[in-house]
Amino acid sequence: MKIKKGDTVIVLSGKDKGKKGKVLEARPQDQEVIVERVNVVKRHMKATREFQGGIIEKTRPIKVSKVMLVCPKCNEPSRTKTKEVENKKVRACVKCNEVVDKV
Ligand SMILES: [Zn+2]
């Protein structure tokens, strides 16, 4: 996957279009990511013995195709290219050439 945990991404479509957030979890098997404050669903919970009831907010995963990486340097949604630094393959911004991954 092109998006990894800790990346800042922008949502391209859906009800959270235009929102930016940090990737809290990446799920390559499902091609999904969980993004901070994006795709938050509210669930009303009934009271139980352990829980007093109320609204619970849960962040649901979204498809990775719906988000785009935001470059930490130019602060714009950007595609990445693969670059080799010290024999390691890293992602770099196509616009400003900034390496996105920590080497
Ligand atoms: Zn950039």
Short mmCIF file of N, CA and C and ligand atoms in Angstrom, two decimals:
data_model
loop_
_atom_site.label_atom_id
_atom_site.label_comp_id
_atom_site.label_asym_id
_atom_site.label_seq_id
_atom_site.Cartn_x
_atom_site.Cartn_y
_atom_site.Cartn_z
N MET A 1 0.84 -1.20 0.00
CA MET A 1 0.00 0.00 0.00
C MET A 1 0.87 1.25 0.00
N LYS A 2 0.35 2.27 -0.63
CA LYS A 2 1.09 3.52 -0.71
C LYS A 2 0.94 4.36 0.55
N ILE A 3 -0.11 4.06 1.31
CA ILE A 3 -0.37 4.82 2.54
C ILE A 3 0.04 3.98 3.74
N LYS A 4 0.72 4.60 4.65
CA LYS A 4 1.17 3.88 5.84
C LYS A 4 0.74 4.59 7.12
N LYS A 5 0.80 3.84 8.20
CA LYS A 5 0.47 4.39 9.50
C LYS A 5 1.33 5.63 9.79
N GLY A 6 0.69 6.67 10.30
CA GLY A 6 1.42 7.89 10.64
C GLY A 6 1.41 8.94 9.54
N ASP A 7 0.99 8.54 8.32
CA ASP A 7 0.88 9.49 7.22
C ASP A 7 -0.26 10.47 7.48
N THR A 8 -0.13 11.66 6.92
CA THR A 8 -1.27 12.56 6.90
C THR A 8 -1.90 12.45 5.52
N VAL A 9 -3.22 12.25 5.52
CA VAL A 9 -3.91 12.06 4.24
C VAL A 9 -5.09 13.02 4.13
N ILE A 10 -5.57 13.19 2.92
CA ILE A 10 -6.78 13.96 2.67
C ILE A 10 -7.80 13.03 2.02
N VAL A 11 -9.06 13.22 2.40
CA VAL A 11 -10.12 12.37 1.86
C VAL A 11 -10.60 12.95 0.54
N LEU A 12 -10.69 12.09 -0.48
CA LEU A 12 -11.02 12.55 -1.83
C LEU A 12 -12.51 12.47 -2.16
N SER A 13 -13.22 11.58 -1.50
CA SER A 13 -14.64 11.45 -1.81
C SER A 13 -15.43 11.00 -0.60
N GLY A 14 -16.74 11.07 -0.71
CA GLY A 14 -17.61 10.66 0.39
C GLY A 14 -17.95 11.82 1.30
N LYS A 15 -18.58 11.49 2.43
CA LYS A 15 -19.09 12.54 3.30
C LYS A 15 -17.98 13.31 4.02
N ASP A 16 -16.78 12.74 4.08
CA ASP A 16 -15.67 13.41 4.73
C ASP A 16 -14.69 14.04 3.74
N LYS A 17 -15.16 14.22 2.51
CA LYS A 17 -14.33 14.79 1.46
C LYS A 17 -13.66 16.09 1.91
N GLY A 18 -12.36 16.17 1.68
CA GLY A 18 -11.63 17.39 2.03
C GLY A 18 -11.03 17.39 3.42
N LYS A 19 -11.42 16.41 4.23
CA LYS A 19 -10.88 16.34 5.59
C LYS A 19 -9.47 15.78 5.57
N LYS A 20 -8.65 16.35 6.45
CA LYS A 20 -7.30 15.84 6.60
C LYS A 20 -7.17 15.15 7.94
N GLY A 21 -6.38 14.11 7.98
CA GLY A 21 -6.17 13.43 9.25
C GLY A 21 -4.97 12.51 9.17
N LYS A 22 -4.61 12.03 10.35
CA LYS A 22 -3.47 11.14 10.45
C LYS A 22 -3.94 9.69 10.35
N VAL A 23 -3.19 8.88 9.66
CA VAL A 23 -3.53 7.47 9.55
C VAL A 23 -3.18 6.76 10.86
N LEU A 24 -4.22 6.24 11.51
CA LEU A 24 -4.02 5.57 12.79
C LEU A 24 -3.69 4.10 12.60
N GLU A 25 -4.20 3.56 11.50
CA GLU A 25 -3.99 2.14 11.23
C GLU A 25 -4.07 1.88 9.74
N ALA A 26 -3.18 1.06 9.23
CA ALA A 26 -3.23 0.66 7.83
C ALA A 26 -3.51 -0.83 7.76
N ARG A 27 -4.44 -1.20 6.89
CA ARG A 27 -4.80 -2.62 6.73
C ARG A 27 -4.60 -3.05 5.29
N PRO A 28 -3.36 -3.40 4.96
CA PRO A 28 -3.05 -3.75 3.56
C PRO A 28 -3.90 -4.90 3.00
N GLN A 29 -4.26 -5.87 3.83
CA GLN A 29 -5.05 -7.01 3.34
C GLN A 29 -6.40 -6.55 2.81
N ASP A 30 -6.99 -5.57 3.48
CA ASP A 30 -8.31 -5.07 3.08
C ASP A 30 -8.23 -3.83 2.21
N GLN A 31 -7.01 -3.33 2.00
CA GLN A 31 -6.83 -2.06 1.27
C GLN A 31 -7.62 -0.94 1.95
N GLU A 32 -7.53 -0.93 3.27
CA GLU A 32 -8.27 0.06 4.05
C GLU A 32 -7.34 0.76 5.04
N VAL A 33 -7.77 1.96 5.41
CA VAL A 33 -7.04 2.71 6.43
C VAL A 33 -8.03 3.29 7.43
N ILE A 34 -7.56 3.47 8.64
CA ILE A 34 -8.35 4.19 9.64
C ILE A 34 -7.69 5.54 9.82
N VAL A 35 -8.49 6.59 9.55
CA VAL A 35 -7.96 7.94 9.61
C VAL A 35 -8.63 8.70 10.74
N GLU A 36 -7.80 9.35 11.51
CA GLU A 36 -8.25 10.18 12.63
C GLU A 36 -9.39 11.12 12.24
N ARG A 37 -10.49 11.07 12.99
CA ARG A 37 -11.65 11.95 12.81
C ARG A 37 -12.36 11.80 11.45
N VAL A 38 -12.05 10.74 10.70
CA VAL A 38 -12.70 10.52 9.41
C VAL A 38 -13.54 9.25 9.48
N ASN A 39 -14.74 9.35 8.91
CA ASN A 39 -15.68 8.23 8.92
C ASN A 39 -16.05 7.79 10.34
N VAL A 40 -16.32 8.79 11.16
CA VAL A 40 -16.72 8.52 12.53
C VAL A 40 -18.22 8.23 12.56
N VAL A 41 -18.57 7.12 13.13
CA VAL A 41 -19.99 6.78 13.25
C VAL A 41 -20.38 6.82 14.72
N LYS A 42 -21.60 7.28 14.93
CA LYS A 42 -22.10 7.36 16.29
C LYS A 42 -23.05 6.21 16.53
N ARG A 43 -22.87 5.56 17.62
CA ARG A 43 -23.77 4.46 17.95
C ARG A 43 -24.38 4.70 19.31
N HIS A 44 -25.68 4.51 19.34
CA HIS A 44 -26.37 4.64 20.61
C HIS A 44 -26.29 3.31 21.33
N MET A 45 -25.79 3.36 22.52
CA MET A 45 -25.63 2.13 23.29
C MET A 45 -26.62 2.12 24.44
N LYS A 46 -27.20 0.98 24.59
CA LYS A 46 -28.11 0.82 25.72
C LYS A 46 -27.30 0.63 26.99
N ALA A 47 -27.89 1.01 28.07
CA ALA A 47 -27.21 0.84 29.35
C ALA A 47 -27.11 -0.64 29.71
N THR A 48 -25.97 -1.00 30.22
CA THR A 48 -25.80 -2.35 30.74
C THR A 48 -25.28 -2.21 32.18
N ARG A 49 -25.01 -3.31 32.78
CA ARG A 49 -24.52 -3.25 34.15
C ARG A 49 -23.16 -2.53 34.21
N GLU A 50 -22.34 -2.76 33.17
CA GLU A 50 -20.99 -2.18 33.17
C GLU A 50 -20.96 -0.78 32.57
N PHE A 51 -21.95 -0.49 31.75
CA PHE A 51 -21.89 0.74 30.98
C PHE A 51 -23.19 1.51 31.14
N GLN A 52 -23.07 2.81 31.37
CA GLN A 52 -24.28 3.58 31.69
C GLN A 52 -25.12 3.96 30.46
N GLY A 53 -24.65 3.63 29.29
CA GLY A 53 -25.41 3.96 28.09
C GLY A 53 -25.04 5.32 27.53
N GLY A 54 -25.41 5.55 26.28
CA GLY A 54 -25.09 6.82 25.66
C GLY A 54 -24.57 6.63 24.26
N ILE A 55 -23.92 7.67 23.76
CA ILE A 55 -23.44 7.62 22.38
C ILE A 55 -21.96 7.30 22.36
N ILE A 56 -21.64 6.32 21.55
CA ILE A 56 -20.24 5.94 21.40
C ILE A 56 -19.80 6.31 19.99
N GLU A 57 -18.65 6.95 19.89
CA GLU A 57 -18.13 7.29 18.57
C GLU A 57 -17.06 6.30 18.19
N LYS A 58 -17.21 5.81 16.94
CA LYS A 58 -16.27 4.82 16.48
C LYS A 58 -15.73 5.25 15.12
N THR A 59 -14.44 5.12 14.95
CA THR A 59 -13.84 5.46 13.67
C THR A 59 -13.77 4.21 12.81
N ARG A 60 -14.44 4.27 11.66
CA ARG A 60 -14.50 3.11 10.77
C ARG A 60 -13.43 3.25 9.68
N PRO A 61 -12.92 2.12 9.21
CA PRO A 61 -11.93 2.19 8.13
C PRO A 61 -12.55 2.65 6.81
N ILE A 62 -11.75 3.29 5.98
CA ILE A 62 -12.20 3.63 4.63
C ILE A 62 -11.21 3.07 3.62
N LYS A 63 -11.68 2.95 2.39
CA LYS A 63 -10.83 2.40 1.34
C LYS A 63 -9.66 3.33 1.07
N VAL A 64 -8.51 2.73 0.88
CA VAL A 64 -7.30 3.51 0.66
C VAL A 64 -7.37 4.31 -0.65
N SER A 65 -8.21 3.84 -1.57
CA SER A 65 -8.37 4.55 -2.84
C SER A 65 -9.10 5.88 -2.66
N LYS A 66 -9.72 6.07 -1.51
CA LYS A 66 -10.46 7.30 -1.24
C LYS A 66 -9.62 8.38 -0.58
N VAL A 67 -8.37 8.05 -0.28
CA VAL A 67 -7.50 9.05 0.36
C VAL A 67 -6.24 9.27 -0.46
N MET A 68 -5.64 10.42 -0.21
CA MET A 68 -4.39 10.72 -0.88
C MET A 68 -3.42 11.28 0.15
N LEU A 69 -2.18 10.93 0.03
CA LEU A 69 -1.16 11.41 0.94
C LEU A 69 -0.99 12.93 0.85
N VAL A 70 -0.83 13.56 2.00
CA VAL A 70 -0.50 14.98 2.02
C VAL A 70 0.99 15.09 2.34
N CYS A 71 1.70 15.74 1.45
CA CYS A 71 3.15 15.86 1.62
C CYS A 71 3.46 16.71 2.85
N PRO A 72 4.35 16.23 3.72
CA PRO A 72 4.67 17.00 4.93
C PRO A 72 5.41 18.30 4.62
N LYS A 73 6.01 18.38 3.47
CA LYS A 73 6.77 19.59 3.14
C LYS A 73 5.93 20.63 2.39
N CYS A 74 5.33 20.23 1.26
CA CYS A 74 4.56 21.22 0.51
C CYS A 74 3.11 21.30 0.99
N ASN A 75 2.74 20.40 1.92
CA ASN A 75 1.41 20.46 2.56
C ASN A 75 0.25 20.37 1.56
N GLU A 76 0.49 19.65 0.47
CA GLU A 76 -0.55 19.48 -0.53
C GLU A 76 -0.73 18.00 -0.84
N PRO A 77 -1.94 17.64 -1.26
CA PRO A 77 -2.13 16.24 -1.66
C PRO A 77 -1.18 15.91 -2.79
N SER A 78 -0.51 14.80 -2.65
CA SER A 78 0.52 14.52 -3.63
C SER A 78 0.67 13.04 -3.90
N ARG A 79 1.01 12.71 -5.12
CA ARG A 79 1.36 11.33 -5.42
C ARG A 79 2.80 11.12 -4.98
N THR A 80 3.15 9.88 -4.79
CA THR A 80 4.52 9.60 -4.38
C THR A 80 5.22 8.75 -5.43
N LYS A 81 6.51 8.83 -5.42
CA LYS A 81 7.32 7.97 -6.28
C LYS A 81 8.29 7.24 -5.37
N THR A 82 8.86 6.18 -5.90
CA THR A 82 9.82 5.43 -5.12
C THR A 82 11.22 5.95 -5.40
N LYS A 83 11.92 6.16 -4.34
CA LYS A 83 13.27 6.70 -4.45
C LYS A 83 14.19 5.83 -3.60
N GLU A 84 15.45 5.75 -4.00
CA GLU A 84 16.35 4.93 -3.22
C GLU A 84 17.29 5.82 -2.41
N VAL A 85 17.24 5.64 -1.09
CA VAL A 85 18.12 6.41 -0.22
C VAL A 85 18.87 5.41 0.65
N GLU A 86 20.17 5.49 0.61
CA GLU A 86 21.02 4.58 1.39
C GLU A 86 20.59 3.11 1.21
N ASN A 87 20.36 2.76 -0.07
CA ASN A 87 19.96 1.39 -0.42
C ASN A 87 18.59 0.97 0.10
N LYS A 88 17.81 1.93 0.55
CA LYS A 88 16.45 1.61 1.00
C LYS A 88 15.48 2.28 0.05
N LYS A 89 14.39 1.55 -0.24
CA LYS A 89 13.35 2.15 -1.07
C LYS A 89 12.43 2.97 -0.18
N VAL A 90 12.28 4.24 -0.50
CA VAL A 90 11.41 5.11 0.29
C VAL A 90 10.45 5.83 -0.64
N ARG A 91 9.40 6.39 -0.06
CA ARG A 91 8.46 7.16 -0.85
C ARG A 91 8.87 8.63 -0.83
N ALA A 92 8.74 9.26 -1.97
CA ALA A 92 9.07 10.68 -2.07
C ALA A 92 7.97 11.41 -2.83
N CYS A 93 7.78 12.67 -2.48
CA CYS A 93 6.75 13.51 -3.11
C CYS A 93 7.14 13.81 -4.56
N VAL A 94 6.18 13.65 -5.48
CA VAL A 94 6.50 13.92 -6.89
C VAL A 94 6.67 15.41 -7.16
N LYS A 95 6.11 16.23 -6.26
CA LYS A 95 6.16 17.69 -6.48
C LYS A 95 7.46 18.30 -5.98
N CYS A 96 7.79 18.02 -4.71
CA CYS A 96 8.95 18.70 -4.13
C CYS A 96 10.11 17.76 -3.86
N ASN A 97 9.93 16.47 -4.17
CA ASN A 97 11.00 15.50 -4.02
C ASN A 97 11.31 15.15 -2.56
N GLU A 98 10.53 15.68 -1.63
CA GLU A 98 10.76 15.41 -0.21
C GLU A 98 10.50 13.93 0.09
N VAL A 99 11.39 13.33 0.84
CA VAL A 99 11.20 11.93 1.25
C VAL A 99 10.16 11.88 2.36
N VAL A 100 9.13 11.09 2.14
CA VAL A 100 8.02 11.00 3.10
C VAL A 100 8.33 10.03 4.22
N ASP A 101 8.97 8.92 3.86
CA ASP A 101 9.30 7.93 4.87
C ASP A 101 10.53 8.34 5.65
N LYS A 102 10.56 7.93 6.88
CA LYS A 102 11.78 8.16 7.68
C LYS A 102 12.80 7.11 7.28
N VAL A 103 14.00 7.54 7.04
CA VAL A 103 15.04 6.61 6.63
C VAL A 103 15.82 6.12 7.86
ZN ZN B 1 5.90 17.79 -1.49
#
